[in-house]
Coordinates of C-alpha atoms and ligand atoms in Angstrom, one line a residue:
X84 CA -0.7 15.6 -11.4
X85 CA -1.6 18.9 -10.0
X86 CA -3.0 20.1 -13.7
X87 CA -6.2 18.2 -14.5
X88 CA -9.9 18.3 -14.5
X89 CA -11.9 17.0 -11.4
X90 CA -12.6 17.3 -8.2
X91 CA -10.7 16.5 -4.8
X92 CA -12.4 16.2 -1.5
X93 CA -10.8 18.7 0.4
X94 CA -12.2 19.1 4.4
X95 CA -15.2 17.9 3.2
X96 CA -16.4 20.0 0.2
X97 CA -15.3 19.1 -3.7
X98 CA -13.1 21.1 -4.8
X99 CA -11.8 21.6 -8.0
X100 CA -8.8 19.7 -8.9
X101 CA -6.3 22.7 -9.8
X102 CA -8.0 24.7 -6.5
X103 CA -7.0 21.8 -3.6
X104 CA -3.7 23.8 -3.5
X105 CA -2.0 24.4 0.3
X106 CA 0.4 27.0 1.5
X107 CA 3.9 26.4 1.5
X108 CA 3.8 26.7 5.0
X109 CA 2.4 23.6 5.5
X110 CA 3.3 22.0 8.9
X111 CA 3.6 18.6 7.4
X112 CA 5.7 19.8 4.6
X113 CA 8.5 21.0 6.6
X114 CA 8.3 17.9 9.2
X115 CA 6.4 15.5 7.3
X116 CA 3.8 14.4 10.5
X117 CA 0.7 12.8 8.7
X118 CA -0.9 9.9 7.5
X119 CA -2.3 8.7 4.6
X120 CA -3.9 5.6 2.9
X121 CA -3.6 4.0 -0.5
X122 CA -6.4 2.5 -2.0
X123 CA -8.3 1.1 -5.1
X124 CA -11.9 0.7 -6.8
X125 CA -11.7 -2.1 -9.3
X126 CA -14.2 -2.3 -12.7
X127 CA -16.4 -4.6 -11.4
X128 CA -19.7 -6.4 -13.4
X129 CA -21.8 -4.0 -11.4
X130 CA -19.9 -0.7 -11.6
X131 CA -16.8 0.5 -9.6
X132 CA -16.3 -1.4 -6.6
X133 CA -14.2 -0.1 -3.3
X134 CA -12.0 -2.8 -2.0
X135 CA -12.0 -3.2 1.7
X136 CA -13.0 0.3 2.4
X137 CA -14.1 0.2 5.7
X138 CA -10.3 -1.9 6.2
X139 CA -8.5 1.2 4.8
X140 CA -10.5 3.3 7.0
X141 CA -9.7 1.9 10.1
X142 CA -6.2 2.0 9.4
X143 CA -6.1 5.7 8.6
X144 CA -8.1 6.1 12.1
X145 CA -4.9 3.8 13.9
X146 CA -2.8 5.0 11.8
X147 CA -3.5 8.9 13.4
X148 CA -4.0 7.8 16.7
X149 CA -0.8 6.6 16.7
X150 CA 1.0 9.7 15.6
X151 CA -1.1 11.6 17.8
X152 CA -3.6 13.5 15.3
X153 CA -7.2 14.3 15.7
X154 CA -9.1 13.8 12.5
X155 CA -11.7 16.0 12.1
X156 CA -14.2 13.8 10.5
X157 CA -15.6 10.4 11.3
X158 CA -15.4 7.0 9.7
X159 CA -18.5 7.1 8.0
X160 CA -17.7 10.5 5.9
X161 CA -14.4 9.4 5.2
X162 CA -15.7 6.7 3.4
X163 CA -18.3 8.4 1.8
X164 CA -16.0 10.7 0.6
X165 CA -14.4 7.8 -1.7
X166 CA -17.3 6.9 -2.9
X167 CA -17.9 10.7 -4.3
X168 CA -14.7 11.2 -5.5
X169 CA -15.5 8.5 -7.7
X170 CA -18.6 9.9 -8.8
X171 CA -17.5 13.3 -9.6
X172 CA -14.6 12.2 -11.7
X173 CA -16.5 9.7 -13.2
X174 CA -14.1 7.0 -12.7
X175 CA -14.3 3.2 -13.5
X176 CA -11.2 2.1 -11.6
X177 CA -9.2 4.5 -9.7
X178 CA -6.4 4.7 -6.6
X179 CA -7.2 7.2 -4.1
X180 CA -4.9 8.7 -1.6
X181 CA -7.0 10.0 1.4
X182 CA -4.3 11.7 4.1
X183 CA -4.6 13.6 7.0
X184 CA -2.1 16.6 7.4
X185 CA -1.2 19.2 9.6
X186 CA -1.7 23.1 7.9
X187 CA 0.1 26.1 7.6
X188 CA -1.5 28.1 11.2
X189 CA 2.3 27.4 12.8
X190 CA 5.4 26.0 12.0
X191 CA 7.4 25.3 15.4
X192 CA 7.5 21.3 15.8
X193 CA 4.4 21.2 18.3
X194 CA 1.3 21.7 15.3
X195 CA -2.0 23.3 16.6
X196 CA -4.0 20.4 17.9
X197 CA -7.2 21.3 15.2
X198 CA -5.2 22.4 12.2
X199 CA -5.8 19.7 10.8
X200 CA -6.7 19.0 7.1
X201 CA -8.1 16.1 5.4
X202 CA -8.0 15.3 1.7
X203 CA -9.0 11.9 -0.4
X204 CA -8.3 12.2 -4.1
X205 CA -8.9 9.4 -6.8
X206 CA -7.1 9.0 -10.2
X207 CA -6.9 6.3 -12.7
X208 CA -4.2 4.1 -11.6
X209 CA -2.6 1.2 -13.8
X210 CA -0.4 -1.6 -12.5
X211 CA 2.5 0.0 -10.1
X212 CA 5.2 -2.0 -10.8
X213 CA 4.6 -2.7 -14.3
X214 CA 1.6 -4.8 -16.3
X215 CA 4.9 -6.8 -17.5
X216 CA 5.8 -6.9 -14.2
X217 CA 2.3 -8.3 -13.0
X218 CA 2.8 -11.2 -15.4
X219 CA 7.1 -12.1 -16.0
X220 CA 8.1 -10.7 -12.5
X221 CA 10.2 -7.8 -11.3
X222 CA 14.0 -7.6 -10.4
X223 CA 14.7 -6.8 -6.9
X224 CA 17.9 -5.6 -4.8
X225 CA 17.8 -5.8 -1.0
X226 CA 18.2 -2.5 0.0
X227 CA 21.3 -1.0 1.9
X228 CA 18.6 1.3 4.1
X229 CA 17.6 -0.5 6.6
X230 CA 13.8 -0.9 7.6
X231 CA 12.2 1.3 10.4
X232 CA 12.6 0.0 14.2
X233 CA 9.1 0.4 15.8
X234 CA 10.6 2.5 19.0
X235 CA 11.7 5.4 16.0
X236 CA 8.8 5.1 13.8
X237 CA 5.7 3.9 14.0
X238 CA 5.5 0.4 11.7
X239 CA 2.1 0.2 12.8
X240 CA 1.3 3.6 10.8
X241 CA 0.8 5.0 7.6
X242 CA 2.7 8.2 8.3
X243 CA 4.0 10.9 5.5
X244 CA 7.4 11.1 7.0
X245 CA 7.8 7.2 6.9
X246 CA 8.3 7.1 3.2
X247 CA 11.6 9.2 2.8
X248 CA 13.2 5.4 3.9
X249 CA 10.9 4.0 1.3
X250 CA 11.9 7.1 -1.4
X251 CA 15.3 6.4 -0.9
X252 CA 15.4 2.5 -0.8
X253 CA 13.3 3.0 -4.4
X254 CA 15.0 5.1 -6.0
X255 CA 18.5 3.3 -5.2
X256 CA 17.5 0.0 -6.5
X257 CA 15.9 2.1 -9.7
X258 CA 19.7 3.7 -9.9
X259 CA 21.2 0.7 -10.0
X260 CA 18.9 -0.7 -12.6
X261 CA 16.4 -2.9 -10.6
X262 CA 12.8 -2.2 -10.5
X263 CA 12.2 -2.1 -6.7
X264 CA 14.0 -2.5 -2.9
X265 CA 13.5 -5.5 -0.1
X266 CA 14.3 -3.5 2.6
X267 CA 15.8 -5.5 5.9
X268 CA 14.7 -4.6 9.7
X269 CA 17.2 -3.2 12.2
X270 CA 18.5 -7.0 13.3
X271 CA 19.1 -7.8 9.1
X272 CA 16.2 -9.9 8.7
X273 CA 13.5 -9.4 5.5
X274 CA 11.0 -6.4 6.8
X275 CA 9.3 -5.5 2.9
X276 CA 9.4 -3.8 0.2
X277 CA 9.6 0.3 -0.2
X278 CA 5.5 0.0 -0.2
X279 CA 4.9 -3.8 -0.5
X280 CA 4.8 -6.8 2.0
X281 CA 6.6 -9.7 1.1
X282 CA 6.0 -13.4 0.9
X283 CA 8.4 -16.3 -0.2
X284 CA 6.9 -19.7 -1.0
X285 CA 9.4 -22.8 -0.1
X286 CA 8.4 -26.3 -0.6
X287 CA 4.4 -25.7 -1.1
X288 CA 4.8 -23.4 2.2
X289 CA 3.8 -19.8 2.5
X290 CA 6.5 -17.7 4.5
X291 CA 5.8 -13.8 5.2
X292 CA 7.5 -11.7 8.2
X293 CA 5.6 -10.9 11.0
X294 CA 4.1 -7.8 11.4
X295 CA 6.2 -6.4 14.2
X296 CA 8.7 -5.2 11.2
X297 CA 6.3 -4.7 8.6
X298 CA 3.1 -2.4 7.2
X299 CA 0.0 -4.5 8.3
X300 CA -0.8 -4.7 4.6
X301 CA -4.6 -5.4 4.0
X302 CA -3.4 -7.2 0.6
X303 CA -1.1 -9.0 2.7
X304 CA -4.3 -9.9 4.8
X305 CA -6.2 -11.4 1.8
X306 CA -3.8 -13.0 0.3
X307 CA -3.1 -14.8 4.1
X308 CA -7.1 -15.6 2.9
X309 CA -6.8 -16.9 -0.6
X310 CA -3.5 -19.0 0.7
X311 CA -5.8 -20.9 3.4
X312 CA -8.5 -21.4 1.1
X313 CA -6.3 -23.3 -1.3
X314 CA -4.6 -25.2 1.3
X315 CA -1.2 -23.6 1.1
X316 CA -0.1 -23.5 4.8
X317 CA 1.0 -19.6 6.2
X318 CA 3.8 -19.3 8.5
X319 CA 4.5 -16.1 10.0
X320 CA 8.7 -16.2 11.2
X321 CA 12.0 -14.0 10.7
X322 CA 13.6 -14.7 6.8
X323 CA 17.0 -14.0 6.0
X324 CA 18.0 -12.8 3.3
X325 CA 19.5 -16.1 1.7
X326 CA 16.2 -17.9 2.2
X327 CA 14.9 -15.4 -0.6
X328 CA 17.4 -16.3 -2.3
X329 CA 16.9 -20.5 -2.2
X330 CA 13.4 -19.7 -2.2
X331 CA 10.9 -21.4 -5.3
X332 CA 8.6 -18.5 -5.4
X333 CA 8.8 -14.7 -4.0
X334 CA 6.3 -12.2 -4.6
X335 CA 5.4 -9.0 -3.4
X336 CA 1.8 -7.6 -2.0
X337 CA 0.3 -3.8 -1.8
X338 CA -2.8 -1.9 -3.4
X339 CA -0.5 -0.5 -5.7
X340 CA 1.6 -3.8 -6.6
X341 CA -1.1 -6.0 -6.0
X342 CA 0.4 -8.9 -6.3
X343 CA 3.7 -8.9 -8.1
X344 CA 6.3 -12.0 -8.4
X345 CA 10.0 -11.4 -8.0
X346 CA 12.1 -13.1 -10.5
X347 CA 16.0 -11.8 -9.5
X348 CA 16.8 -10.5 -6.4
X349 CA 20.6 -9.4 -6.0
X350 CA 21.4 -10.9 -9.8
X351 CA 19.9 -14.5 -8.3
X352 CA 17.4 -16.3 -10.1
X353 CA 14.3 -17.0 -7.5
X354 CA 13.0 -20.0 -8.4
X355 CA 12.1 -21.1 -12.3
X356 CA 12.7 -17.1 -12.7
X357 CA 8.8 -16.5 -13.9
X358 CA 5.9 -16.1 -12.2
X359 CA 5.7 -19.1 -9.9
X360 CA 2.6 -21.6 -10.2
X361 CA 1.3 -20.8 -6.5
X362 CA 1.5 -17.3 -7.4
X363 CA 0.0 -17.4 -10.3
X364 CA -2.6 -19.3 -8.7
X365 CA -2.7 -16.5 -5.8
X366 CA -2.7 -13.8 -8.3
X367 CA -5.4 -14.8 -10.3
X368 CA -7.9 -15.3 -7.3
X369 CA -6.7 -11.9 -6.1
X370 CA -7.7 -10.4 -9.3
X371 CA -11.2 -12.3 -9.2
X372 CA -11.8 -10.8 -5.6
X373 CA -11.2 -7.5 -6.3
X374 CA -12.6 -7.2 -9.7
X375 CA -16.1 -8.9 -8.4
X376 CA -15.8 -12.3 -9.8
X377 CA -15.8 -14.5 -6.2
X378 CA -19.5 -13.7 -4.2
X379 CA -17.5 -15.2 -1.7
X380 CA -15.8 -12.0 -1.0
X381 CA -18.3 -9.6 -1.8
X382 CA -18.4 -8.2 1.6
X383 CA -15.1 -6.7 0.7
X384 CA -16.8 -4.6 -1.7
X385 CA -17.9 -1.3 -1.6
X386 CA -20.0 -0.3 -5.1
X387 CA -20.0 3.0 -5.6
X388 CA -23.3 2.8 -7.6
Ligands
PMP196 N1 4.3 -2.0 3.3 C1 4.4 -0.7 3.0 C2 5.6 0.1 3.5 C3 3.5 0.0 2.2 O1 3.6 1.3 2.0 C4 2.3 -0.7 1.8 C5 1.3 0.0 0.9 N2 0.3 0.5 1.7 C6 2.3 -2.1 2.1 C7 3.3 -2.7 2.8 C8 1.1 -2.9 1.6 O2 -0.1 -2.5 2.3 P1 -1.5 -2.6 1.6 O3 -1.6 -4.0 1.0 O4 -2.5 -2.4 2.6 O5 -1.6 -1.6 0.5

């Protein structure tokens, strides 16, 4: 990834992409304290659109105030910055990872206050979990890592050092042959997936965890949206894990999954063991928010023009 033409926004210049190099000293990559966003411009009829920018934004703001760090920069450049990083790579649909990290000026646990370094880089992106998985649905094992509590890290952010449980959950369902991990909280009820929320649809019902255990997805937000619009009623509660299991319908959310049905979890069959008819129903009008075919979401676009 590090090899390739383009341009990174790097503490607010472009830099080339092979340049936006840091030293191995890195504060954050000994201790991993930082926090980042993940987010995506769709194709749209009028050029690449930004989905829920400004919603991203504010998160990467919470997300560093809760971990303590300064950024350097406000709102408003940060999301300019994603609009140029789409520009100079000349991109039609892209992820971007933004992050905020500490750099290399000292390395004993308590950073310097202003080392702080800011990057947002954009690359073409395809489905996460698989365009297969998008359609058929993805096999699933609950995880034996157990989700964060909120006293030892923060749920509420985005943080680096977060993601080793979410590395580890991953790559142990991908060892034992399944394509991702439901991860349960501290108490053994259904938190999420290694970087997805997850809902469960049981007798025409939408269930999703509450966010005391979970990533305030923003997918997870509009998705709360689309289910209201079409009259599909959204209960927040605790879910065991044997409700996914009896469930008719399960499906994960994220920017990167999107929206993504579960078919198995734990060697189960969820359901008719496709993509379920609510989700597909939820999927689709996902797909026609974010790729700019519903003016009744437009305000959740940002073209880059
Ligand atoms: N949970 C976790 C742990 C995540 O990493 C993500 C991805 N950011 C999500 C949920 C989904 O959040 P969003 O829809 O905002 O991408």
């Amino acid at each position: 990834l590090s090899d390739r033409d383009g341009k990174i926004w790097y503490n607010g210049e472009l830099v080339e992409w092979r340049n936006a190099q840091t030293h191995v000293l890195t504060h954050t990559l000994h201790y991993g304290m930082g926090v980042f966003e993940g987010v995506r411009a769709y194709d749209t009829p009028k050029g690449p659109a930004i989905f829920r920018l400004g919603d991203h934004t504010d998160r990467l703001f919470n997300s560093a105030k809760i971990v303590g760090i300064q950024l350097p920069f406000t709102k408003e450049q940060i999301n300019q910055a994603h609009i140029d990083v789409v520009k100079a790579n000349g991109l039609k649909s892209c992820y971007f990872r933004p992050m905020a990290f500490y750099g290399s000026f000292k390395l004993g646990i308590a950073p310097k206050p202003d080392d702080v370094q800011v990057i947002v880089a954009a690359w073409a992106w395809g489905a996460y979990l698989g365009e297969e998985g998008l359609r058929k649905g993805i096999r699933c094992k609950i995880s034996s890592f157990t989700r964060h509590h909120p006293n030892i890290t923060m749920i509420k952010a985005k943080a680096n050092g977060n993601y080793m449980n979410s590395i580890m959950a991953n790559t142990e369902a991908h060892q034992g042959g399944y394509d991702e991990a439901i991860l349960l909280d501290a108490t053994g009820y259904v938190a999420e997936g290694s970087g997805e929320n997850i809902f469960v649809i049981k007798d025409g019902k939408l269930f999703t965890p509450a966010l005391d255990v979970a990533l305030d997805g923003i997918t997870r937000r509009t998705v709360i949206e689309i289910a209201k619009e079409i009259g599909v009623e959204v209960i927040e509660k605790r879910i065991t894990r044997d409700e996914l299991y009896i469930a008719d319908e399960v499906f994960f959310t994220g920017t990167a999954a999107e929206v993504t049905p579960i078919r198995e979890i734990d060697n189960r069959q969820i359901g008719i063991g496709e993509r379920g008819p609510i989700t597909t129903e939820i999927q689709k009008r996902f797909f026609d928010i974010v790729e700019g075919r519903n003016p009744a979401y437009e305000h959740y676009l940002t073209y880059v023009g």
